[in-house]
Short mmCIF file of C-alpha atoms in Angstrom, two decimals:
data_model
loop_
_atom_site.label_atom_id
_atom_site.label_comp_id
_atom_site.label_asym_id
_atom_site.label_seq_id
_atom_site.Cartn_x
_atom_site.Cartn_y
_atom_site.Cartn_z
CA MET A 1 110.98 89.26 89.10
CA ILE A 2 109.12 92.35 88.10
CA TRP A 3 109.63 91.61 84.12
CA PHE A 4 108.59 87.75 84.61
CA GLN A 5 105.76 89.04 86.52
CA GLY A 6 104.73 91.26 83.27
CA VAL A 7 104.89 88.02 81.42
CA ILE A 8 102.40 86.30 83.60
CA ASN A 9 100.11 89.59 83.84
CA ILE A 10 100.30 90.97 80.43
CA ALA A 11 101.99 88.76 77.72
CA LEU A 12 100.46 85.24 78.55
CA PRO A 13 96.51 86.38 78.54
CA ILE A 14 97.06 88.27 75.39
CA TYR A 15 98.45 85.24 73.79
CA PHE A 16 95.62 82.52 75.26
CA LEU A 17 93.01 84.97 74.66
CA TRP A 18 94.07 85.36 70.99
CA ARG A 19 94.43 81.62 70.54
CA LEU A 20 90.97 81.26 71.90
CA PHE A 21 89.76 83.70 69.49
CA LYS A 22 91.76 82.36 66.60
CA ALA A 23 92.72 78.96 66.93
CA ASP A 24 90.91 76.18 64.39
CA TYR A 25 89.38 73.60 66.50
CA VAL A 26 88.96 70.26 65.05
CA SER A 27 86.33 69.26 67.76
CA ARG A 28 84.44 70.58 70.52
CA ARG A 29 86.18 68.19 72.96
CA GLN A 30 89.44 70.14 72.14
CA TRP A 31 88.06 73.61 72.40
CA TRP A 32 86.51 72.73 75.87
CA ALA A 33 89.87 71.35 76.82
CA GLU A 34 91.54 74.05 76.00
CA TRP A 35 88.66 76.66 77.29
CA LEU A 36 89.02 75.15 80.73
CA SER A 37 92.61 75.73 80.68
CA ILE A 38 92.43 79.09 79.68
CA ALA A 39 89.77 79.56 82.54
CA MET A 40 91.76 78.32 84.96
CA PHE A 41 94.75 80.41 83.75
CA ILE A 42 92.56 83.68 84.29
CA GLY A 43 91.68 82.70 87.48
CA PHE A 44 94.99 81.96 88.69
CA VAL A 45 96.31 85.55 87.28
CA PHE A 46 93.07 87.61 88.62
CA VAL A 47 93.39 85.75 92.33
CA LEU A 48 97.51 85.03 92.76
CA SER A 49 99.14 87.80 90.83
CA PRO A 50 100.10 91.00 92.28
CA TRP A 51 98.60 93.77 90.20
CA HIS A 52 99.89 96.84 91.84
CA ILE A 53 102.68 96.54 89.77
CA TYR A 54 101.40 96.82 86.15
CA VAL A 55 98.14 98.45 85.50
CA TYR A 56 95.78 97.39 88.33
CA TYR A 57 92.79 97.54 86.29
CA PHE A 58 93.81 95.19 83.55
CA ARG A 59 93.23 92.55 86.07
CA TYR A 60 89.01 92.87 85.59
CA LEU A 61 89.85 93.47 81.92
CA TRP A 62 91.23 89.96 81.39
CA PRO A 63 88.08 88.07 82.55
CA LEU A 64 86.07 90.33 80.71
CA LEU A 65 87.69 89.66 77.18
CA PHE A 66 87.60 85.82 78.43
CA VAL A 67 83.92 86.00 78.55
CA ILE A 68 83.22 87.93 75.27
CA ILE A 69 86.01 85.91 73.40
CA SER A 70 84.43 82.81 74.78
CA ILE A 71 80.80 83.72 73.34
CA PHE A 72 82.50 84.39 69.81
CA SER A 73 84.79 81.33 69.87
CA PHE A 74 82.13 79.22 71.01
CA LYS A 75 79.75 80.27 68.17
CA ARG A 76 82.43 79.30 65.47
CA ILE A 77 82.69 75.50 66.87
CA LYS A 78 79.25 74.51 68.01
CA ASP A 79 78.67 72.81 64.56
CA LYS A 80 82.19 71.05 64.90
CA PRO A 81 82.19 66.91 65.59
CA VAL A 82 82.13 66.33 69.97
CA LYS A 83 85.24 63.80 69.39
CA GLY A 84 88.13 64.41 66.92
CA PRO A 85 90.64 61.82 65.33
CA GLU A 86 91.71 59.57 67.99
CA LYS A 87 94.78 58.50 66.03
CA ASP A 88 96.26 61.98 65.69
CA LYS A 89 99.30 62.10 68.01
CA SER A 90 99.02 65.83 67.71
CA TYR A 91 95.62 65.99 68.47
CA THR A 92 95.79 63.53 71.58
CA PHE A 93 98.81 65.59 72.70
CA SER A 94 96.90 68.96 72.71
CA LEU A 95 93.85 66.99 74.77
CA ILE A 96 96.81 65.94 77.14
CA LEU A 97 98.79 69.13 77.32
CA SER A 98 95.08 71.46 77.82
CA GLY A 99 93.85 68.86 80.91
CA ALA A 100 97.55 69.43 82.74
CA LEU A 101 97.50 72.95 82.12
CA ALA A 102 94.11 73.14 83.61
CA VAL A 103 94.93 70.92 86.78
CA TYR A 104 98.17 73.07 87.50
CA PHE A 105 96.38 76.36 87.28
CA GLY A 106 93.27 75.22 88.73
CA LEU A 107 94.78 73.81 91.79
CA PHE A 108 96.52 77.42 92.94
CA PHE A 109 93.52 78.96 91.82
CA SER A 110 92.04 76.96 94.36
CA LEU A 111 94.83 77.29 96.60
CA GLY A 112 94.23 80.93 96.35
CA LEU A 113 90.47 81.49 97.16
CA SER A 114 90.69 79.37 99.98
CA GLY A 115 92.51 82.08 101.52
CA TYR A 116 89.84 84.41 100.95
CA PHE A 117 88.20 83.23 104.12
CA PHE A 118 89.40 82.17 107.58
CA ASN A 119 88.27 80.25 110.70
CA ASP A 120 87.20 81.57 114.18
CA ARG A 121 86.02 85.02 113.35
CA GLU A 122 85.22 85.87 116.89
CA LYS A 123 89.24 85.96 116.88
CA ALA A 124 89.28 89.04 114.32
CA ILE A 125 90.26 92.22 115.74
CA GLU A 126 88.01 95.46 114.01
CA LEU A 127 90.10 98.55 113.36
CA GLU A 128 90.18 101.40 111.60
CA PHE A 129 91.87 101.85 108.20
CA PRO A 130 95.07 103.85 109.11
CA LEU A 131 95.62 106.18 105.42
CA LYS A 132 93.50 108.51 104.30
CA ASP A 133 92.96 110.22 100.68
CA GLY A 134 93.45 107.64 98.27
CA VAL A 135 93.21 104.61 96.58
CA PHE A 136 94.94 101.52 98.37
CA THR A 137 95.42 98.09 97.70
CA THR A 138 96.57 94.83 99.44
CA GLY A 139 100.04 93.38 98.09
CA HIS A 140 100.14 90.49 100.47
CA GLY A 141 97.20 89.70 102.49
CA GLY A 142 94.46 86.63 103.32
CA ALA A 143 94.46 83.22 104.77
CA HIS A 144 97.06 81.39 102.74
CA THR A 145 100.82 81.30 101.66
CA SER A 146 99.75 81.64 98.30
CA ILE A 147 98.52 84.98 98.62
CA ASN A 148 100.36 86.42 101.72
CA TYR A 149 103.62 85.03 102.42
CA HIS A 150 103.29 86.05 106.26
CA HIS A 151 100.68 83.28 106.60
CA SER A 152 103.71 80.86 107.46
CA HIS A 153 105.08 83.03 110.47
CA PRO A 154 102.35 82.53 113.40
CA GLU A 155 102.50 85.93 114.66
CA GLN A 156 102.05 87.42 111.22
CA ALA A 157 99.50 84.88 109.91
CA TYR A 158 97.05 87.79 109.06
CA ALA A 159 99.34 90.38 108.22
CA TYR A 160 98.59 92.91 105.45
CA ASP A 161 101.19 94.43 103.27
CA ILE A 162 99.29 97.78 101.77
CA LEU A 163 100.26 100.06 98.80
CA GLN A 164 98.47 103.25 97.09
CA LEU A 165 97.83 103.32 93.71
CA ASN A 166 98.20 106.36 91.29
CA GLY A 167 95.55 107.35 88.73
CA PHE A 168 96.92 104.85 85.81
CA GLY A 169 96.45 101.92 88.66
CA LEU A 170 100.36 102.18 89.48
CA ARG A 171 102.18 102.00 92.80
CA ALA A 172 104.64 103.83 91.82
CA ASN A 173 105.99 106.40 88.87
CA GLY A 174 107.32 103.57 86.57
CA LEU A 175 108.05 99.77 87.06
CA THR A 176 111.18 99.98 89.14
CA PRO A 177 111.71 103.54 90.08
CA SER A 178 114.94 103.96 92.23
CA GLU A 179 113.67 106.59 94.44
CA ASN A 180 111.31 106.23 97.64
CA ARG A 181 109.52 109.23 96.76
CA GLN A 182 108.52 108.22 93.11
CA TYR A 183 106.46 105.45 95.16
CA GLN A 184 102.75 106.71 95.43
CA ILE A 185 102.45 105.78 99.38
CA TYR A 186 105.87 107.07 100.72
CA GLY A 187 105.44 109.48 102.65
CA GLN A 188 101.37 109.32 103.90
CA THR A 189 100.40 110.16 106.79
CA LEU A 190 100.07 106.96 109.18
CA TYR A 191 96.99 107.52 111.64
CA SER A 192 96.29 105.20 114.60
CA PRO A 193 93.94 102.34 113.89
CA CYS A 194 92.37 102.00 117.51
CA SER A 195 92.36 103.86 121.03
CA GLY A 196 95.06 102.44 123.32
CA THR A 197 98.50 102.38 124.82
CA VAL A 198 101.73 102.89 122.78
CA THR A 199 103.87 99.82 123.84
CA ALA A 200 106.65 100.64 121.23
CA ALA A 201 107.81 103.18 118.88
CA VAL A 202 110.75 103.14 117.26
CA ASP A 203 112.45 106.08 115.21
CA GLU A 204 116.14 105.30 114.40
CA HIS A 205 116.78 103.27 111.01
CA GLU A 206 117.09 105.25 107.75
CA ASP A 207 115.01 104.38 104.48
CA LEU A 208 116.96 101.95 102.54
CA PRO A 209 116.92 102.08 98.17
CA PRO A 210 113.86 100.37 96.74
CA LEU A 211 114.12 96.88 95.47
CA GLU A 212 117.48 96.40 97.47
CA MET A 213 116.89 93.54 100.11
CA PRO A 214 118.85 94.17 103.42
CA THR A 215 121.11 91.46 103.43
CA GLU A 216 121.08 91.82 107.29
CA VAL A 217 118.59 93.35 109.52
CA GLU A 218 118.78 94.35 113.21
CA ASP A 219 115.17 95.14 113.11
CA ALA A 220 112.72 93.55 110.74
CA ALA A 221 109.91 96.04 111.43
CA GLY A 222 112.27 99.39 111.14
CA ASN A 223 110.90 102.30 112.54
CA HIS A 224 107.23 101.51 114.17
CA VAL A 225 105.07 101.39 116.44
CA ILE A 226 103.14 99.07 118.83
CA ILE A 227 99.55 99.95 120.05
CA ASN A 228 98.14 97.74 122.67
CA CYS A 229 94.06 98.13 121.81
CA LEU A 230 91.30 95.55 122.12
CA ASP A 231 93.16 93.11 124.22
CA ALA A 232 95.71 92.88 121.03
CA GLU A 233 99.04 94.34 120.06
CA VAL A 234 98.98 96.10 116.67
CA LEU A 235 102.13 96.65 115.03
CA ILE A 236 102.48 99.55 112.31
CA ALA A 237 105.86 98.83 110.38
CA HIS A 238 108.39 100.25 107.71
CA MET A 239 107.53 103.95 108.79
CA LYS A 240 109.82 106.85 107.32
CA PRO A 241 112.55 108.15 109.47
CA ASP A 242 112.10 111.65 111.67
CA THR A 243 108.15 110.57 111.32
CA VAL A 244 106.95 108.94 114.38
CA VAL A 245 104.95 111.45 116.65
CA VAL A 246 104.23 108.97 119.61
CA SER A 247 106.49 107.41 122.30
CA GLU A 248 106.26 104.45 124.34
CA GLY A 249 103.26 105.05 127.05
CA ASP A 250 101.59 107.67 125.06
CA GLU A 251 97.68 107.10 124.48
CA VAL A 252 96.22 107.54 121.42
CA GLU A 253 92.94 107.49 120.07
CA SER A 254 91.50 106.20 116.73
CA GLY A 255 92.68 108.62 113.82
CA ASP A 256 95.48 110.42 115.82
CA VAL A 257 98.98 111.11 113.50
CA ILE A 258 101.14 108.51 114.41
CA GLY A 259 103.85 108.65 111.56
CA GLY A 260 104.12 108.62 107.89
CA VAL A 261 105.09 105.30 105.28
CA GLY A 262 108.77 104.60 104.67
CA ASN A 263 110.77 102.00 103.52
CA THR A 264 112.53 100.89 107.00
CA GLY A 265 113.77 97.64 108.16
CA ASN A 266 113.02 94.23 105.88
CA THR A 267 111.22 95.71 103.07
CA SER A 268 111.99 96.03 99.38
CA GLU A 269 109.69 98.98 98.37
CA ALA A 270 107.85 101.69 100.51
CA HIS A 271 104.65 100.22 102.00
CA LEU A 272 102.38 99.77 105.24
CA HIS A 273 102.62 96.52 106.86
CA ILE A 274 100.38 96.06 109.89
CA HIS A 275 99.27 93.03 111.75
CA ALA A 276 97.78 92.01 115.14
CA VAL A 277 98.98 89.73 117.64
CA ARG A 278 96.97 88.19 120.73
CA ASP A 279 98.37 85.45 123.20
CA GLY A 280 101.72 85.10 120.96
CA GLU A 281 99.34 84.17 117.73
CA GLY A 282 98.72 86.37 114.60
CA ILE A 283 94.57 87.30 114.58
CA PRO A 284 92.81 88.54 111.63
CA ILE A 285 92.28 92.19 111.00
CA LEU A 286 89.13 93.64 109.61
CA PHE A 287 88.89 97.29 108.01
CA ASP A 288 85.00 98.13 107.94
CA GLY A 289 83.90 94.59 108.77
CA ARG A 290 85.93 93.48 105.53
CA PHE A 291 88.73 90.97 105.51
CA LEU A 292 91.30 91.93 102.95
CA LYS A 293 92.93 89.88 100.56
CA ARG A 294 95.74 89.88 97.61
CA ASN A 295 94.55 92.65 95.48
CA SER A 296 91.77 94.24 97.54
CA LEU A 297 91.14 97.69 96.76
CA ILE A 298 90.26 100.26 99.87
CA PHE A 299 88.83 103.56 98.71
CA ASN A 300 89.40 106.41 101.57
#
């Protein structure tokens, strides 16, 4: 999956941008059709692809290159005829293929963008970000399953999976490291995101090896803490063994240390999972007024 994602995030953008730059278009119609399909693909990878696996900042490089290459490419074809040879099968096929790709990637791009917004803002809960001293990104987040697989589960509808980036824009030392300590977020201190009462504190599970999803899970949250605050239950999950420093019934203040990030429970690699529930329903979480989506950056 990670290697396939590399094709989507890196190889295909290079191919499409190179084609837009070098291809010999016979008409402006053909250019516009292919330009639109490439634009929708760039939008697709920008919004839907998880960028923490590869160099995160390439996410911004592709749209920038697309704009620059589009300008140069358009200058080359502006004197071409509007229409091409209508009876040329290869020409017709190229128009149909470009149109199909534009519709396909455009649909997913639109669905991803729809997850940037949510209704019933009054239900949202404002929390303090539970991590400090780093650059963090959202692996899963948003109000649509295309950018947040949790959204299909009512209690986790607005859950976040948060990772930390190193100086190279990677979430780990390598693409598929085999040790938890090689993941930037592993062991990072977790702070209470709000003031309230601890209603659950579990610290009895061992870390799992990275990238090995468990076949059977007794407790999907692994080591975790639940805090009742602001009329909601806030779950902080997948914590590191022997780091939970609060107990059920404790009163905590925003910013109090509660534990550390680990890789316990139903998880494939070290990350912070957080969601909030009110009356059995997942509610949106805001940090400093921000609703996070996949690939959001948090500087803290």
